[in-house]
Amino acid sequence: MRSEFFLSLFYMMTTNPLVSRLASPTGRAYSPNPAQHLSIPGTPSPSSEGHVPYPSDGYKDNISFAGKKAQAAQVEDLVQNQGFIPTQLVHNEVAWFYNNLGIGDTYFKMESVETIAQHVTSLWGAKVIAFAKHQDELQLDLQKESETSSFFIHTSTPGISDVEGPRYERMMDQKYLDNSNATISWRLESYRSLGNVSSSLAQNLRCYFLSRTEWVDNPGGANERDIKKVADRNFLEKASQKTIEIYQGIMEKAMDRTGPVTDFYEVERTGERRLVIAYKQGSTKWFFSGLSDLYHFYGAYSTRKYVEQFANGITIISIYLMPLRGPPLESTIHQIMREASLIYCLPRNPLFTPATGLAVNEAAYGYVAWIFAQHFLNRLGSSYLALKEWLREDVPEQAQVLSAIRNRFREETYTRQSILEVLHTYPDMIRLLYVNFAVTHHTASASPQLIPTLSYQRLKTVDYLTAEELSTRIQRLTTNKHHIAVLQSFLVFNSAVLKTNFYTPTKVALSFRLDCSFLPTEEYPITPFGLFFVVGSDFRGFHLRFKDVARGGIRIVRSRNTETYSINQRNLFDENYSLASTQALKNKDIPEGGSKGTILPDLDATPRLCFEKYVDSILDLLLKGNSPGIKEAIVDLYNKEEILFFGPDEGTADFMDWAATHARDRGASWWKSFTTGKTAETLGGVPHDLFGCTSLSIRQYTTGIYREMGLKEEDITKVQTGGPDGDLGSNEILLSKDKTIAIIDGSGVAHDPNGLNRAELERLAKARQMVQNFDKSKLGPGGYLVLVDDVDVTLPSGELVPDGTVFRNLAHFRYKADMFVPCGGRPEAVSITNVNQLWDAEGQLKFKFIVEGANLFITQAARLELEKRGVILFKDASANKGGVTSSSLEVLVGLALNDEEYIEMMTALDGAGFSEFYIGYVRAIQETITRNAAAEFDCIWKASKNGQKPRANLTDEIGRTLIDLQSALEDSDLFDDEVVKKNVLKRALPKLLINEIGLDVLMKRLPLVYQRSLFSSYVASRYIYEYGPSASQINFFHFLKKFSREE
């Protein structure tokens, strides 16, 4: 369209009498040298030598086009016949286009005479327009796209990112390069013309040639390491042997790492530096275009660029750089290499623009602190705190009002956009804040070759201000309270960072270990032990724990659309905090305290890749870097060993194997315990669903109720959410003997007033199928099956169900039964606003007993209301803890066994089945789950007999008492008493493990911090379960006597 516009414009120009004189040999204003007359449009006589070929160390000389001379003659004839360019200038313009611009023969070979003639004319027209408008630059944009190849040509000034121009590289990233995969991918060749567009302008043409990859025959897959078996045919034809060797080496390194691999080479006789970067396809976006902005910032420009795709999922970028301004390339190339990882991590950084003038590291810092501010600016303030003094959070109605006001404050006070506007307003302050951060965390390699010279120079030239001095300057900078709060939050961030991988040469995401003391107690009443904050190219995430030794699941928070993403983004940390708090109460009688991780992918992100980056970047902070130029030592203000234990959660159950093996590959000695929920056969995991771990805990509460109330289970009617396809739902069916009258799951609702056919339920549970597969012929009178996709269904009672999904969502409010066991469903399905639907108009309760198997199914306010009305209820933190007990013992065995023992005793790699040790260890896990759950049930039951305290509150009270006692024991010197320590560990450790390995060996292998936590958790839980949450110090004295004697 643009070239057609030029053609019409040229036609009008050449038919204009004033312009026609330029081409007329008789006009009074005619000059015998049009180039001198027009200055810009004219072109001097072309060189007869043609363009100088590129050195052949990288790619072989451009494809030779034998018909080029004949084609040029045809183009000249066509341009002459079109009449748009004055006759006297046609030859020079065509010759200049062919010989002096330096466009490679690839272009001339692939394009038609008509297209080339059009482009010659377009270039001429651009010169005329620039002359007419008194412009110092030409604007020429040519492009052609097809299904198999495309090219883009535009005028380009070396070393400048034209943010107002067509941004072809951004478009190519988004449309071609970022979408490349093993099936469809694109390779790119880009050249800067060797000649200028005219004799008076220092502009070149930048040419991009894209082509669909044509793999070699029978290309290898993801594990193929031979470059010649996964390459594009054209690449193998064009690349020199040296390039193939370079790419082979860097490809192998990229296959073994999660992040990018970067290297550079000197190009003989040209002064160029060749930057080569390899990374996994799909692991970042907008990287190619971001690199251009990076080297432009450091005063370099590229002469040629290549992007190669390989069938094993590796992308390799090769860029030839020349200096334009600033320090020589020798000084900048290492800086560009290091900061390429920041571009890889944050390619779409709105702060890295010419308008801000921020360097890449300054902009990356600003971006991360921007996200920090979004989550942690205290958005409640004094007004909310004053209101909180008047409203009581233990009164359900008032708690709802407080919650609504709190959410409104958080949504409207400091928005993402308003914070970003502040950063754009004060780039100089962002630079000063960055220096304050960098002076603490910037490190230099021991190798002089890798010292980031420019970063140090910049830190030396920009004033360093202390936190106090910065705070004073911010106060003087503006009187806008909103702006001050945003900038002060950056200081809070700086002071909270204990260690970071920000300056690690290769990384996939930015990670920060934060001191949690900055969290306001008004919003977060219990200060966590540790917080990791992670920011990647397409996600953000947190990991929060309440003890040094802690374990919890990693959850991926998915968003259906932009609206839900915004909601998830606002609530991400608060959800993480809430989940970790609940986990802490659930983990009260095991060595690991509560923790939780959350990952929020962007809408267009791949969750698996986000998880991998999240894990790898946290490992950067857990493992000591000892690879110069790859993983170097970082500044560690915490200066203590940290070990995290991850588990599966929503969206990550299938990723645990990868995380464990990745930790092993990175040299973590504790890789066997890094994740739980691993595959049993290959990595020695203990599947909760297969062995009914969580359900065993729930069963101690249901059967405990029946025992204490003198009830026979076979006579009990029950409603269950969570179907036979799930872990809890299936095992609840297989372990129970009641009359289940309704099951509600993701597919719909199955109901039979006389009890659903148990044989049919067990069939579905064993096959892990949803209730939609229930055999309707097994339904009794009055029974029905309503699926979520059903519309206008009539029930046996005559009731019309217009929408099956709505019916399913509210089904747990419909039925009356003795027992309700939620084994699945969304959090807060029963809240203070709808809990009244669990009793009828006369106030009769629909359930007598509730054992909350699903996490957070009922809100605390709703639980208290149900208990006040007479429901016997046990909350999730008590009932649903079998899984965490199993995971805790999975962590223990990983720490206790060395690699050889672990493979032999905990896996079934040889195909001979599991060892006797594994089978015995699983039995020990099941026994521990049953024993711990029964002990807590008895403790709660006894403490609630007087009716003064609701069981939901007792669970929390027992949990907090246990946690406080554990903490006190860990801080005491009781653990240092060898007799007491050994006697406790003998009881706390599984006998099977002691018999196999020996107590003394176990005490040498287990990390000391873990032993202390195991010791304190065992003593605290056994004491509280035996004596109750209100036991006295005298009780503890008598309890401890049993461990004080030598055995």
PDB file of N, CA, C and O in Angstrom, residues 759-797:
ATOM      1  N   ALA A 759     -21.765 -49.899  44.842  1.00  0.00           N
ATOM      2  CA  ALA A 759     -20.936 -50.628  43.884  1.00  0.00           C
ATOM      3  C   ALA A 759     -20.619 -49.762  42.670  1.00  0.00           C
ATOM      4  O   ALA A 759     -19.492 -49.779  42.155  1.00  0.00           O
ATOM      5  N   GLU A 760     -21.613 -48.984  42.238  1.00  0.00           N
ATOM      6  CA  GLU A 760     -21.390 -48.107  41.088  1.00  0.00           C
ATOM      7  C   GLU A 760     -20.424 -46.972  41.450  1.00  0.00           C
ATOM      8  O   GLU A 760     -19.557 -46.594  40.660  1.00  0.00           O
ATOM      9  N   LEU A 761     -20.578 -46.438  42.672  1.00  0.00           N
ATOM     10  CA  LEU A 761     -19.653 -45.397  43.116  1.00  0.00           C
ATOM     11  C   LEU A 761     -18.222 -45.928  43.195  1.00  0.00           C
ATOM     12  O   LEU A 761     -17.273 -45.252  42.799  1.00  0.00           O
ATOM     13  N   GLU A 762     -18.070 -47.139  43.710  1.00  0.00           N
ATOM     14  CA  GLU A 762     -16.734 -47.710  43.822  1.00  0.00           C
ATOM     15  C   GLU A 762     -16.131 -47.980  42.447  1.00  0.00           C
ATOM     16  O   GLU A 762     -14.925 -47.835  42.244  1.00  0.00           O
ATOM     17  N   ARG A 763     -16.987 -48.355  41.493  1.00  0.00           N
ATOM     18  CA  ARG A 763     -16.500 -48.561  40.115  1.00  0.00           C
ATOM     19  C   ARG A 763     -15.932 -47.258  39.563  1.00  0.00           C
ATOM     20  O   ARG A 763     -14.834 -47.231  38.988  1.00  0.00           O
ATOM     21  N   LEU A 764     -16.666 -46.167  39.747  1.00  0.00           N
ATOM     22  CA  LEU A 764     -16.186 -44.865  39.264  1.00  0.00           C
ATOM     23  C   LEU A 764     -14.926 -44.431  39.997  1.00  0.00           C
ATOM     24  O   LEU A 764     -13.999 -43.878  39.396  1.00  0.00           O
ATOM     25  N   ALA A 765     -14.880 -44.672  41.313  1.00  0.00           N
ATOM     26  CA  ALA A 765     -13.720 -44.254  42.107  1.00  0.00           C
ATOM     27  C   ALA A 765     -12.461 -44.989  41.673  1.00  0.00           C
ATOM     28  O   ALA A 765     -11.379 -44.395  41.568  1.00  0.00           O
ATOM     29  N   LYS A 766     -12.581 -46.286  41.420  1.00  0.00           N
ATOM     30  CA  LYS A 766     -11.417 -47.054  40.994  1.00  0.00           C
ATOM     31  C   LYS A 766     -10.962 -46.661  39.595  1.00  0.00           C
ATOM     32  O   LYS A 766      -9.763 -46.689  39.283  1.00  0.00           O
ATOM     33  N   ALA A 767     -11.931 -46.267  38.756  1.00  0.00           N
ATOM     34  CA  ALA A 767     -11.594 -45.854  37.390  1.00  0.00           C
ATOM     35  C   ALA A 767     -11.255 -44.376  37.307  1.00  0.00           C
ATOM     36  O   ALA A 767     -10.867 -43.879  36.248  1.00  0.00           O
ATOM     37  N   ARG A 768     -11.418 -43.631  38.426  1.00  0.00           N
ATOM     38  CA  ARG A 768     -11.207 -42.177  38.477  1.00  0.00           C
ATOM     39  C   ARG A 768     -12.048 -41.467  37.411  1.00  0.00           C
ATOM     40  O   ARG A 768     -11.529 -40.679  36.612  1.00  0.00           O
ATOM     41  N   GLN A 769     -13.334 -41.737  37.432  1.00  0.00           N
ATOM     42  CA  GLN A 769     -14.265 -41.108  36.488  1.00  0.00           C
ATOM     43  C   GLN A 769     -15.248 -40.218  37.233  1.00  0.00           C
ATOM     44  O   GLN A 769     -15.616 -40.498  38.377  1.00  0.00           O
ATOM     45  N   MET A 770     -15.699 -39.181  36.564  1.00  0.00           N
ATOM     46  CA  MET A 770     -16.626 -38.228  37.168  1.00  0.00           C
ATOM     47  C   MET A 770     -18.035 -38.817  37.214  1.00  0.00           C
ATOM     48  O   MET A 770     -18.335 -39.830  36.570  1.00  0.00           O
ATOM     49  N   VAL A 771     -18.920 -38.142  37.957  1.00  0.00           N
ATOM     50  CA  VAL A 771     -20.279 -38.674  38.115  1.00  0.00           C
ATOM     51  C   VAL A 771     -21.079 -38.657  36.815  1.00  0.00           C
ATOM     52  O   VAL A 771     -22.113 -39.312  36.719  1.00  0.00           O
ATOM     53  N   GLN A 772     -20.598 -37.947  35.822  1.00  0.00           N
ATOM     54  CA  GLN A 772     -21.299 -37.976  34.537  1.00  0.00           C
ATOM     55  C   GLN A 772     -21.301 -39.383  33.942  1.00  0.00           C
ATOM     56  O   GLN A 772     -22.121 -39.696  33.068  1.00  0.00           O
ATOM     57  N   ASN A 773     -20.407 -40.239  34.427  1.00  0.00           N
ATOM     58  CA  ASN A 773     -20.342 -41.618  33.961  1.00  0.00           C
ATOM     59  C   ASN A 773     -21.156 -42.585  34.825  1.00  0.00           C
ATOM     60  O   ASN A 773     -21.091 -43.793  34.630  1.00  0.00           O
ATOM     61  N   PHE A 774     -21.887 -42.049  35.785  1.00  0.00           N
ATOM     62  CA  PHE A 774     -22.725 -42.885  36.650  1.00  0.00           C
ATOM     63  C   PHE A 774     -23.813 -43.560  35.813  1.00  0.00           C
ATOM     64  O   PHE A 774     -24.485 -42.917  35.005  1.00  0.00           O
ATOM     65  N   ASP A 775     -23.988 -44.841  36.015  1.00  0.00           N
ATOM     66  CA  ASP A 775     -25.009 -45.616  35.290  1.00  0.00           C
ATOM     67  C   ASP A 775     -26.381 -45.237  35.839  1.00  0.00           C
ATOM     68  O   ASP A 775     -26.733 -45.587  36.980  1.00  0.00           O
ATOM     69  N   LYS A 776     -27.173 -44.524  35.049  1.00  0.00           N
ATOM     70  CA  LYS A 776     -28.473 -44.032  35.510  1.00  0.00           C
ATOM     71  C   LYS A 776     -29.420 -45.160  35.889  1.00  0.00           C
ATOM     72  O   LYS A 776     -30.346 -44.960  36.689  1.00  0.00           O
ATOM     73  N   SER A 777     -29.196 -46.335  35.314  1.00  0.00           N
ATOM     74  CA  SER A 777     -30.070 -47.462  35.653  1.00  0.00           C
ATOM     75  C   SER A 777     -29.887 -47.891  37.105  1.00  0.00           C
ATOM     76  O   SER A 777     -30.735 -48.608  37.650  1.00  0.00           O
ATOM     77  N   LYS A 778     -28.806 -47.437  37.754  1.00  0.00           N
ATOM     78  CA  LYS A 778     -28.553 -47.794  39.147  1.00  0.00           C
ATOM     79  C   LYS A 778     -29.180 -46.792  40.115  1.00  0.00           C
ATOM     80  O   LYS A 778     -29.009 -46.916  41.337  1.00  0.00           O
ATOM     81  N   LEU A 779     -29.859 -45.783  39.580  1.00  0.00           N
ATOM     82  CA  LEU A 779     -30.535 -44.800  40.431  1.00  0.00           C
ATOM     83  C   LEU A 779     -31.864 -45.357  40.920  1.00  0.00           C
ATOM     84  O   LEU A 779     -32.609 -45.988  40.159  1.00  0.00           O
ATOM     85  N   GLY A 780     -32.187 -45.086  42.196  1.00  0.00           N
ATOM     86  CA  GLY A 780     -33.459 -45.531  42.740  1.00  0.00           C
ATOM     87  C   GLY A 780     -34.552 -44.510  42.493  1.00  0.00           C
ATOM     88  O   GLY A 780     -34.340 -43.478  41.839  1.00  0.00           O
ATOM     89  N   PRO A 781     -35.757 -44.778  43.033  1.00  0.00           N
ATOM     90  CA  PRO A 781     -36.875 -43.827  42.893  1.00  0.00           C
ATOM     91  C   PRO A 781     -36.488 -42.462  43.469  1.00  0.00           C
ATOM     92  O   PRO A 781     -35.952 -42.372  44.575  1.00  0.00           O
ATOM     93  N   GLY A 782     -36.762 -41.413  42.710  1.00  0.00           N
ATOM     94  CA  GLY A 782     -36.420 -40.065  43.144  1.00  0.00           C
ATOM     95  C   GLY A 782     -34.994 -39.668  42.854  1.00  0.00           C
ATOM     96  O   GLY A 782     -34.587 -38.522  43.110  1.00  0.00           O
ATOM     97  N   GLY A 783     -34.196 -40.575  42.314  1.00  0.00           N
ATOM     98  CA  GLY A 783     -32.810 -40.267  42.001  1.00  0.00           C
ATOM     99  C   GLY A 783     -32.661 -39.586  40.652  1.00  0.00           C
ATOM    100  O   GLY A 783     -33.516 -39.717  39.778  1.00  0.00           O
ATOM    101  N   TYR A 784     -31.569 -38.842  40.470  1.00  0.00           N
ATOM    102  CA  TYR A 784     -31.345 -38.155  39.194  1.00  0.00           C
ATOM    103  C   TYR A 784     -29.866 -37.826  39.022  1.00  0.00           C
ATOM    104  O   TYR A 784     -29.079 -37.855  39.972  1.00  0.00           O
ATOM    105  N   LEU A 785     -29.528 -37.529  37.788  1.00  0.00           N
ATOM    106  CA  LEU A 785     -28.183 -37.084  37.408  1.00  0.00           C
ATOM    107  C   LEU A 785     -28.338 -35.828  36.565  1.00  0.00           C
ATOM    108  O   LEU A 785     -28.914 -35.869  35.478  1.00  0.00           O
ATOM    109  N   VAL A 786     -27.871 -34.697  37.067  1.00  0.00           N
ATOM    110  CA  VAL A 786     -27.930 -33.424  36.355  1.00  0.00           C
ATOM    111  C   VAL A 786     -26.505 -32.997  36.028  1.00  0.00           C
ATOM    112  O   VAL A 786     -25.677 -32.832  36.935  1.00  0.00           O
ATOM    113  N   LEU A 787     -26.217 -32.834  34.736  1.00  0.00           N
ATOM    114  CA  LEU A 787     -24.876 -32.453  34.298  1.00  0.00           C
ATOM    115  C   LEU A 787     -24.800 -30.953  34.049  1.00  0.00           C
ATOM    116  O   LEU A 787     -25.817 -30.297  33.799  1.00  0.00           O
ATOM    117  N   VAL A 788     -23.595 -30.410  34.077  1.00  0.00           N
ATOM    118  CA  VAL A 788     -23.420 -28.959  33.982  1.00  0.00           C
ATOM    119  C   VAL A 788     -23.891 -28.415  32.637  1.00  0.00           C
ATOM    120  O   VAL A 788     -24.273 -27.243  32.526  1.00  0.00           O
ATOM    121  N   ASP A 789     -23.882 -29.235  31.599  1.00  0.00           N
ATOM    122  CA  ASP A 789     -24.306 -28.772  30.274  1.00  0.00           C
ATOM    123  C   ASP A 789     -25.804 -28.924  30.040  1.00  0.00           C
ATOM    124  O   ASP A 789     -26.310 -28.519  28.989  1.00  0.00           O
ATOM    125  N   ASP A 790     -26.505 -29.495  31.014  1.00  0.00           N
ATOM    126  CA  ASP A 790     -27.948 -29.709  30.844  1.00  0.00           C
ATOM    127  C   ASP A 790     -28.706 -28.390  30.905  1.00  0.00           C
ATOM    128  O   ASP A 790     -28.344 -27.464  31.651  1.00  0.00           O
ATOM    129  N   VAL A 791     -29.766 -28.322  30.129  1.00  0.00           N
ATOM    130  CA  VAL A 791     -30.639 -27.136  30.094  1.00  0.00           C
ATOM    131  C   VAL A 791     -32.089 -27.616  30.163  1.00  0.00           C
ATOM    132  O   VAL A 791     -32.470 -28.574  29.478  1.00  0.00           O
ATOM    133  N   ASP A 792     -32.897 -26.958  31.023  1.00  0.00           N
ATOM    134  CA  ASP A 792     -34.331 -27.252  31.156  1.00  0.00           C
ATOM    135  C   ASP A 792     -34.577 -28.736  31.425  1.00  0.00           C
ATOM    136  O   ASP A 792     -35.314 -29.424  30.704  1.00  0.00           O
ATOM    137  N   VAL A 793     -33.940 -29.212  32.498  1.00  0.00           N
ATOM    138  CA  VAL A 793     -34.136 -30.601  32.923  1.00  0.00           C
ATOM    139  C   VAL A 793     -35.210 -30.641  34.013  1.00  0.00           C
ATOM    140  O   VAL A 793     -35.219 -29.801  34.921  1.00  0.00           O
ATOM    141  N   THR A 794     -36.106 -31.616  33.928  1.00  0.00           N
ATOM    142  CA  THR A 794     -37.155 -31.773  34.946  1.00  0.00           C
ATOM    143  C   THR A 794     -36.758 -32.891  35.904  1.00  0.00           C
ATOM    144  O   THR A 794     -36.480 -34.024  35.492  1.00  0.00           O
ATOM    145  N   LEU A 795     -36.720 -32.582  37.218  1.00  0.00           N
ATOM    146  CA  LEU A 795     -36.375 -33.562  38.230  1.00  0.00           C
ATOM    147  C   LEU A 795     -37.572 -34.459  38.525  1.00  0.00           C
ATOM    148  O   LEU A 795     -38.717 -34.118  38.189  1.00  0.00           O
ATOM    149  N   PRO A 796     -37.359 -35.617  39.169  1.00  0.00           N
ATOM    150  CA  PRO A 796     -38.479 -36.505  39.504  1.00  0.00           C
ATOM    151  C   PRO A 796     -39.573 -35.816  40.319  1.00  0.00           C
ATOM    152  O   PRO A 796     -40.737 -36.191  40.237  1.00  0.00           O
ATOM    153  N   SER A 797     -39.187 -34.786  41.069  1.00  0.00           N
ATOM    154  CA  SER A 797     -40.175 -34.054  41.869  1.00  0.00           C
ATOM    155  C   SER A 797     -41.022 -33.113  41.030  1.00  0.00           C
ATOM    156  O   SER A 797     -41.996 -32.540  41.520  1.00  0.00           O
TER     157      SER A 797
END
